[in-house]
Amino acid sequence: MSENIESNNFLETIVEEDLAAGRHDGRLLTRFPPEPNGYLHIGHATAICLNFGLALKYGGKTNLRFDDTNPTTEETEYVESILHDVEWLGFKPAKVLYASDYFPQLYDFAVDLIKKGKAYVDDSTPDEIAAMKGTPTQAGTNSPYRERSVEENLTLFEGMKNGDFPEGSRVLRAKIDMASNNMIMRDPVLYRIKFAHHHRTGDDWCIYPMYDMAHGQGDSIEKITHSICTLEFVPHRELYDWLIDQLGIYPSKQYEFARRNLSYTVVSKRKLLRLVQEKLVNGWDDPRMPTISGMRRRGYTAEAIRDWAKRVGIAKRENLVDLGNADSFR
């Protein structure tokens, strides 16, 4: 009689190879990095189960780090709901952290890039920057501000931090390659001016790092070993590695898996927020919503959701899955 042996998914294979080779000093530390701009939905549940599940299987740990770099969309209510959802699903983070914890260090990283001639302050408008990017088949063009001196860039960036310039008037861009085949590498924006009250830091900052400036550096500060993202971040991996290399910091590694597209289910935060704002549902936890809190009110158990996430598995290619097979555990 043959035994039914469950095979590893590709991420488990990577982790096992890294542990066997002694990479990352034999440690495994993953992270779940939600943006607190809405309640978590069923798609987030699969990412939670993946990150925490890997750590549990191989004796590692998982940090919960809020990506709170956009103060205009983030609220403490969302933070509290995310903490509750993760706990309800049965997982305990090693640490609860915030990208905003690292704002001073991220600023210092940006200053370091400027001093190395790898970043510059650009006065161009968003439309002008977009036009400079070129197209996938046509190289971009250099900004007229690209060759500012290190001293001028340092002075201007400090002025941005001090609130000396209007919102949107200046950005900090990485100085990479405007002819790169990867358009993300064509001098991406690292910092922008935004006069908005932050749910944790208040009015201490008026410049905020872009996702790419906060993500890999936050991973590195925490010494994350396996930073797991969905496939749309594949083009960002080159910038992730470039920033870590230029800064000479801990070399966290990014890996990508395919998101699950759910049949007959809306999981766009923007669209779910619209349903809430237009009062078409009774809040984020309305039982009709595909949020974890909504599903909880509808009668789903944490076991059902964890089992469903395990059944649909991990892949390198996007797929369409059905939520219906979780119903047997309600």
GROMACS .gro file of C-alpha atoms in nm:
model
  330
    1MET     CA    1   0.000   0.000   0.000
    2SER     CA    2   0.144   0.338  -0.097
    3GLU     CA    3   0.152   0.619   0.157
    4ASN     CA    4   0.000   0.958   0.082
    5ILE     CA    5   0.298   1.185   0.145
    6GLU     CA    6   0.233   1.557   0.123
    7SER     CA    7   0.492   1.726  -0.097
    8ASN     CA    8   0.656   2.057  -0.014
    9ASN     CA    9   0.554   2.374  -0.190
   10PHE     CA   10   0.835   2.570  -0.355
   11LEU     CA   11   0.876   2.808  -0.059
   12GLU     CA   12   0.913   2.520   0.185
   13THR     CA   13   1.180   2.374  -0.043
   14ILE     CA   14   1.367   2.708  -0.041
   15VAL     CA   15   1.348   2.730   0.338
   16GLU     CA   16   1.469   2.372   0.385
   17GLU     CA   17   1.763   2.430   0.149
   18ASP     CA   18   1.858   2.755   0.327
   19LEU     CA   19   1.840   2.593   0.671
   20ALA     CA   20   2.043   2.292   0.555
   21ALA     CA   21   2.309   2.523   0.407
   22GLY     CA   22   2.325   2.732   0.726
   23ARG     CA   23   2.218   3.051   0.550
   24HIS     CA   24   2.097   3.338   0.770
   25ASP     CA   25   2.280   3.169   1.060
   26GLY     CA   26   2.026   2.889   1.047
   27ARG     CA   27   1.740   3.123   1.138
   28LEU     CA   28   1.395   3.161   0.985
   29LEU     CA   29   1.215   3.491   1.037
   30THR     CA   30   0.922   3.589   0.817
   31ARG     CA   31   0.692   3.890   0.838
   32PHE     CA   32   0.332   3.981   0.759
   33PRO     CA   33   0.324   4.350   0.650
   34PRO     CA   34  -0.036   4.477   0.619
   35GLU     CA   35  -0.115   4.839   0.539
   36PRO     CA   36  -0.366   4.964   0.799
   37ASN     CA   37  -0.596   5.124   0.540
   38GLY     CA   38  -0.887   4.883   0.576
   39TYR     CA   39  -0.995   4.554   0.733
   40LEU     CA   40  -0.822   4.232   0.625
   41HIS     CA   41  -1.003   4.016   0.371
   42ILE     CA   42  -0.984   3.646   0.290
   43GLY     CA   43  -0.690   3.702   0.054
   44HIS     CA   44  -0.488   3.840   0.344
   45ALA     CA   45  -0.577   3.530   0.546
   46THR     CA   46  -0.383   3.314   0.300
   47ALA     CA   47  -0.074   3.538   0.338
   48ILE     CA   48  -0.106   3.523   0.717
   49CYS     CA   49  -0.132   3.144   0.713
   50LEU     CA   50   0.163   3.119   0.474
   51ASN     CA   51   0.402   3.338   0.674
   52PHE     CA   52   0.310   3.212   1.019
   53GLY     CA   53   0.272   2.854   0.892
   54LEU     CA   54   0.624   2.845   0.747
   55ALA     CA   55   0.769   2.974   1.072
   56LEU     CA   56   0.575   2.723   1.281
   57LYS     CA   57   0.673   2.431   1.059
   58TYR     CA   58   1.045   2.508   1.068
   59GLY     CA   59   1.089   2.644   1.420
   60GLY     CA   60   1.108   3.008   1.315
   61LYS     CA   61   0.922   3.326   1.404
   62THR     CA   62   0.701   3.582   1.230
   63ASN     CA   63   0.680   3.957   1.288
   64LEU     CA   64   0.364   4.155   1.227
   65ARG     CA   65   0.479   4.488   1.082
   66PHE     CA   66   0.229   4.753   0.982
   67ASP     CA   67   0.320   4.934   0.660
   68ASP     CA   68   0.201   5.272   0.787
   69THR     CA   69   0.375   5.505   0.543
   70ASN     CA   70   0.066   5.677   0.400
   71PRO     CA   71  -0.101   5.880   0.677
   72THR     CA   72  -0.393   5.993   0.460
   73THR     CA   73  -0.546   5.644   0.441
   74GLU     CA   74  -0.446   5.478   0.769
   75GLU     CA   75  -0.636   5.465   1.097
   76THR     CA   76  -0.594   5.315   1.444
   77GLU     CA   77  -0.925   5.131   1.395
   78TYR     CA   78  -0.769   4.932   1.113
   79VAL     CA   79  -0.462   4.850   1.324
   80GLU     CA   80  -0.681   4.715   1.603
   81SER     CA   81  -0.892   4.507   1.364
   82ILE     CA   82  -0.582   4.352   1.204
   83LEU     CA   83  -0.435   4.261   1.542
   84HIS     CA   84  -0.764   4.095   1.636
   85ASP     CA   85  -0.790   3.903   1.308
   86VAL     CA   86  -0.436   3.761   1.333
   87GLU     CA   87  -0.498   3.650   1.691
   88TRP     CA   88  -0.839   3.502   1.603
   89LEU     CA   89  -0.684   3.298   1.323
   90GLY     CA   90  -0.464   3.140   1.590
   91PHE     CA   91  -0.130   3.311   1.537
   92LYS     CA   92   0.093   3.505   1.776
   93PRO     CA   93   0.352   3.742   1.626
   94ALA     CA   94   0.703   3.737   1.766
   95LYS     CA   95   0.686   4.118   1.759
   96VAL     CA   96   0.427   4.378   1.660
   97LEU     CA   97   0.609   4.655   1.474
   98TYR     CA   98   0.539   4.952   1.249
   99ALA     CA   99   0.723   5.103   0.953
  100SER     CA  100   0.684   5.432   1.141
  101ASP     CA  101   0.910   5.286   1.413
  102TYR     CA  102   1.187   5.322   1.158
  103PHE     CA  103   1.118   5.672   1.025
  104PRO     CA  104   1.437   5.820   1.183
  105GLN     CA  105   1.652   5.533   1.055
  106LEU     CA  106   1.493   5.542   0.708
  107TYR     CA  107   1.567   5.914   0.692
  108ASP     CA  108   1.931   5.841   0.781
  109PHE     CA  109   1.940   5.575   0.508
  110ALA     CA  110   1.818   5.835   0.258
  111VAL     CA  111   2.087   6.079   0.370
  112ASP     CA  112   2.345   5.801   0.324
  113LEU     CA  113   2.226   5.744  -0.033
  114ILE     CA  114   2.257   6.117  -0.106
  115LYS     CA  115   2.610   6.126   0.034
  116LYS     CA  116   2.703   5.832  -0.189
  117GLY     CA  117   2.566   6.012  -0.495
  118LYS     CA  118   2.285   5.758  -0.527
  119ALA     CA  119   1.986   5.987  -0.463
  120TYR     CA  120   1.885   6.341  -0.552
  121VAL     CA  121   1.607   6.591  -0.486
  122ASP     CA  122   1.387   6.650  -0.790
  123ASP     CA  123   1.163   6.957  -0.833
  124SER     CA  124   0.975   6.806  -1.130
  125THR     CA  125   0.599   6.758  -1.116
  126PRO     CA  126   0.449   6.406  -1.101
  127ASP     CA  127   0.344   6.437  -1.465
  128GLU     CA  128   0.695   6.545  -1.567
  129ILE     CA  129   0.851   6.253  -1.376
  130ALA     CA  130   0.607   6.012  -1.542
  131ALA     CA  131   0.699   6.148  -1.885
  132MET     CA  132   1.072   6.115  -1.807
  133LYS     CA  133   1.023   5.745  -1.738
  134GLY     CA  134   0.980   5.669  -2.108
  135THR     CA  135   0.806   5.350  -2.215
  136PRO     CA  136   0.888   4.979  -2.192
  137THR     CA  137   1.040   5.004  -2.541
  138GLN     CA  138   1.190   5.353  -2.511
  139ALA     CA  139   1.451   5.470  -2.262
  140GLY     CA  140   1.367   5.745  -2.019
  141THR     CA  141   1.533   6.086  -1.999
  142ASN     CA  142   1.734   6.231  -1.715
  143SER     CA  143   1.579   6.489  -1.488
  144PRO     CA  144   1.729   6.840  -1.519
  145TYR     CA  145   1.791   6.815  -1.143
  146ARG     CA  146   1.975   6.483  -1.158
  147GLU     CA  147   2.325   6.632  -1.135
  148ARG     CA  148   2.272   6.850  -0.831
  149SER     CA  149   2.567   6.840  -0.594
  150VAL     CA  150   2.565   6.625  -0.283
  151GLU     CA  151   2.571   6.938  -0.070
  152GLU     CA  152   2.268   7.091  -0.244
  153ASN     CA  153   2.075   6.765  -0.221
  154LEU     CA  154   2.149   6.734   0.150
  155THR     CA  155   2.032   7.090   0.213
  156LEU     CA  156   1.714   7.045   0.009
  157PHE     CA  157   1.628   6.710   0.167
  158GLU     CA  158   1.668   6.857   0.514
  159GLY     CA  159   1.441   7.139   0.404
  160MET     CA  160   1.184   6.884   0.290
  161LYS     CA  161   1.197   6.723   0.635
  162ASN     CA  162   1.164   7.061   0.806
  163GLY     CA  163   0.852   7.154   0.609
  164ASP     CA  164   1.016   7.436   0.413
  165PHE     CA  165   0.854   7.342   0.081
  166PRO     CA  166   0.492   7.293  -0.033
  167GLU     CA  167   0.342   6.946  -0.057
  168GLY     CA  168   0.419   6.787  -0.392
  169SER     CA  169   0.685   7.043  -0.484
  170ARG     CA  170   0.984   6.814  -0.438
  171VAL     CA  171   1.064   6.442  -0.408
  172LEU     CA  172   1.374   6.239  -0.338
  173ARG     CA  173   1.461   5.999  -0.620
  174ALA     CA  174   1.713   5.718  -0.638
  175LYS     CA  175   1.983   5.773  -0.899
  176ILE     CA  176   2.002   5.447  -1.091
  177ASP     CA  177   1.952   5.406  -1.467
  178MET     CA  178   1.694   5.584  -1.683
  179ALA     CA  179   1.754   5.330  -1.961
  180SER     CA  180   1.695   5.022  -1.747
  181ASN     CA  181   1.477   4.750  -1.896
  182ASN     CA  182   1.299   4.745  -1.560
  183MET     CA  183   1.105   5.071  -1.549
  184ILE     CA  184   1.094   5.062  -1.169
  185MET     CA  185   1.471   5.113  -1.176
  186ARG     CA  186   1.441   5.438  -1.371
  187ASP     CA  187   1.520   5.669  -1.080
  188PRO     CA  188   1.224   5.573  -0.858
  189VAL     CA  189   1.079   5.815  -0.603
  190LEU     CA  190   1.193   5.731  -0.249
  191TYR     CA  191   1.037   6.014  -0.044
  192ARG     CA  192   0.754   6.262  -0.093
  193ILE     CA  193   0.627   6.564   0.102
  194LYS     CA  194   0.289   6.505   0.266
  195PHE     CA  195   0.141   6.735   0.529
  196ALA     CA  196  -0.090   6.488   0.700
  197HIS     CA  197  -0.144   6.377   1.059
  198HIS     CA  198  -0.005   6.029   1.120
  199HIS     CA  199  -0.195   5.790   1.346
  200ARG     CA  200   0.121   5.716   1.549
  201THR     CA  201   0.379   5.991   1.489
  202GLY     CA  202   0.130   6.279   1.480
  203ASP     CA  203   0.281   6.580   1.304
  204ASP     CA  204   0.646   6.490   1.368
  205TRP     CA  205   0.706   6.417   1.000
  206CYS     CA  206   0.598   6.583   0.678
  207ILE     CA  207   0.799   6.356   0.449
  208TYR     CA  208   0.712   5.990   0.413
  209PRO     CA  209   0.903   5.703   0.248
  210MET     CA  210   0.754   5.524  -0.048
  211TYR     CA  211   0.682   5.151  -0.019
  212ASP     CA  212   1.013   5.051  -0.180
  213MET     CA  213   1.209   5.272   0.059
  214ALA     CA  214   1.040   5.124   0.365
  215HIS     CA  215   0.985   4.760   0.272
  216GLY     CA  216   1.331   4.614   0.218
  217GLN     CA  217   1.491   4.841   0.474
  218GLY     CA  218   1.234   4.740   0.737
  219ASP     CA  219   1.304   4.377   0.652
  220SER     CA  220   1.675   4.438   0.690
  221ILE     CA  221   1.645   4.622   1.021
  222GLU     CA  222   1.447   4.328   1.161
  223LYS     CA  223   1.681   4.076   0.993
  224ILE     CA  224   1.394   3.908   0.811
  225THR     CA  225   1.530   3.602   0.630
  226HIS     CA  226   1.244   3.529   0.387
  227SER     CA  227   1.033   3.827   0.276
  228ILE     CA  228   0.736   3.673   0.097
  229CYS     CA  229   0.531   3.885  -0.146
  230THR     CA  230   0.281   3.828  -0.423
  231LEU     CA  231   0.381   3.820  -0.790
  232GLU     CA  232   0.314   4.186  -0.865
  233PHE     CA  233   0.626   4.265  -0.661
  234VAL     CA  234   0.859   4.065  -0.887
  235PRO     CA  235   0.973   4.383  -1.072
  236HIS     CA  236   1.037   4.549  -0.734
  237ARG     CA  237   1.285   4.280  -0.627
  238GLU     CA  238   1.565   4.444  -0.827
  239LEU     CA  239   1.515   4.772  -0.640
  240TYR     CA  240   1.479   4.582  -0.310
  241ASP     CA  241   1.823   4.427  -0.366
  242TRP     CA  242   1.976   4.749  -0.504
  243LEU     CA  243   1.883   4.954  -0.197
  244ILE     CA  244   2.011   4.690   0.045
  245ASP     CA  245   2.336   4.663  -0.152
  246GLN     CA  246   2.391   5.040  -0.172
  247LEU     CA  247   2.326   5.082   0.201
  248GLY     CA  248   2.539   4.782   0.296
  249ILE     CA  249   2.277   4.649   0.538
  250TYR     CA  250   2.153   4.300   0.630
  251PRO     CA  251   2.066   4.118   0.305
  252SER     CA  252   1.707   4.007   0.350
  253LYS     CA  253   1.570   3.819   0.047
  254GLN     CA  254   1.237   3.862  -0.129
  255TYR     CA  255   1.041   3.566  -0.270
  256GLU     CA  256   0.714   3.580  -0.462
  257PHE     CA  257   0.411   3.356  -0.483
  258ALA     CA  258   0.090   3.384  -0.685
  259ARG     CA  259  -0.210   3.551  -0.528
  260ARG     CA  260  -0.536   3.357  -0.534
  261ASN     CA  261  -0.813   3.516  -0.734
  262LEU     CA  262  -1.142   3.420  -0.568
  263SER     CA  263  -1.444   3.327  -0.776
  264TYR     CA  264  -1.745   3.559  -0.733
  265THR     CA  265  -1.564   3.754  -0.459
  266VAL     CA  266  -1.452   4.118  -0.449
  267VAL     CA  267  -1.129   4.160  -0.253
  268SER     CA  268  -1.014   4.503  -0.371
  269LYS     CA  269  -0.971   4.721  -0.061
  270ARG     CA  270  -1.063   5.025  -0.267
  271LYS     CA  271  -1.392   4.870  -0.373
  272LEU     CA  272  -1.467   4.734  -0.026
  273LEU     CA  273  -1.400   5.079   0.121
  274ARG     CA  274  -1.646   5.228  -0.127
  275LEU     CA  275  -1.914   4.982  -0.012
  276VAL     CA  276  -1.856   5.096   0.347
  277GLN     CA  277  -1.841   5.468   0.268
  278GLU     CA  278  -2.158   5.459   0.057
  279LYS     CA  279  -2.332   5.258   0.332
  280LEU     CA  280  -2.419   4.977   0.097
  281VAL     CA  281  -2.309   4.746   0.382
  282ASN     CA  282  -2.317   4.790   0.758
  283GLY     CA  283  -1.943   4.840   0.806
  284TRP     CA  284  -1.635   4.634   0.734
  285ASP     CA  285  -1.761   4.345   0.948
  286ASP     CA  286  -2.094   4.311   0.769
  287PRO     CA  287  -2.151   3.933   0.725
  288ARG     CA  288  -2.183   3.989   0.350
  289MET     CA  289  -1.828   4.126   0.330
  290PRO     CA  290  -1.532   3.899   0.239
  291THR     CA  291  -1.336   4.043   0.530
  292ILE     CA  292  -1.210   3.810   0.800
  293SER     CA  293  -1.432   3.988   1.054
  294GLY     CA  294  -1.731   3.962   0.820
  295MET     CA  295  -1.672   3.590   0.767
  296ARG     CA  296  -1.637   3.545   1.142
  297ARG     CA  297  -1.981   3.700   1.191
  298ARG     CA  298  -2.117   3.482   0.912
  299GLY     CA  299  -2.019   3.171   1.107
  300TYR     CA  300  -1.685   3.067   0.962
  301THR     CA  301  -1.436   2.927   1.211
  302ALA     CA  302  -1.066   3.004   1.221
  303GLU     CA  303  -1.004   2.635   1.155
  304ALA     CA  304  -1.211   2.652   0.836
  305ILE     CA  305  -1.012   2.945   0.699
  306ARG     CA  306  -0.676   2.792   0.792
  307ASP     CA  307  -0.777   2.463   0.631
  308TRP     CA  308  -0.900   2.640   0.318
  309ALA     CA  309  -0.568   2.828   0.286
  310LYS     CA  310  -0.382   2.499   0.316
  311ARG     CA  311  -0.599   2.329   0.054
  312VAL     CA  312  -0.557   2.597  -0.213
  313GLY     CA  313  -0.180   2.577  -0.165
  314ILE     CA  314   0.106   2.792  -0.286
  315ALA     CA  315   0.191   2.841  -0.653
  316LYS     CA  316   0.409   3.049  -0.885
  317ARG     CA  317   0.123   3.110  -1.126
  318GLU     CA  318  -0.198   3.299  -1.048
  319ASN     CA  319  -0.504   3.081  -1.016
  320LEU     CA  320  -0.878   3.106  -0.953
  321VAL     CA  321  -1.004   2.933  -0.641
  322ASP     CA  322  -1.341   2.880  -0.477
  323LEU     CA  323  -1.414   2.976  -0.118
  324GLY     CA  324  -1.698   2.727  -0.099
  325ASN     CA  325  -1.483   2.438   0.023
  326ALA     CA  326  -1.445   2.613   0.359
  327ASP     CA  327  -1.818   2.582   0.425
  328SER     CA  328  -1.794   2.233   0.575
  329PHE     CA  329  -1.615   2.375   0.880
  330ARG     CA  330  -1.863   2.652   0.957
   0.00000   0.00000   0.00000
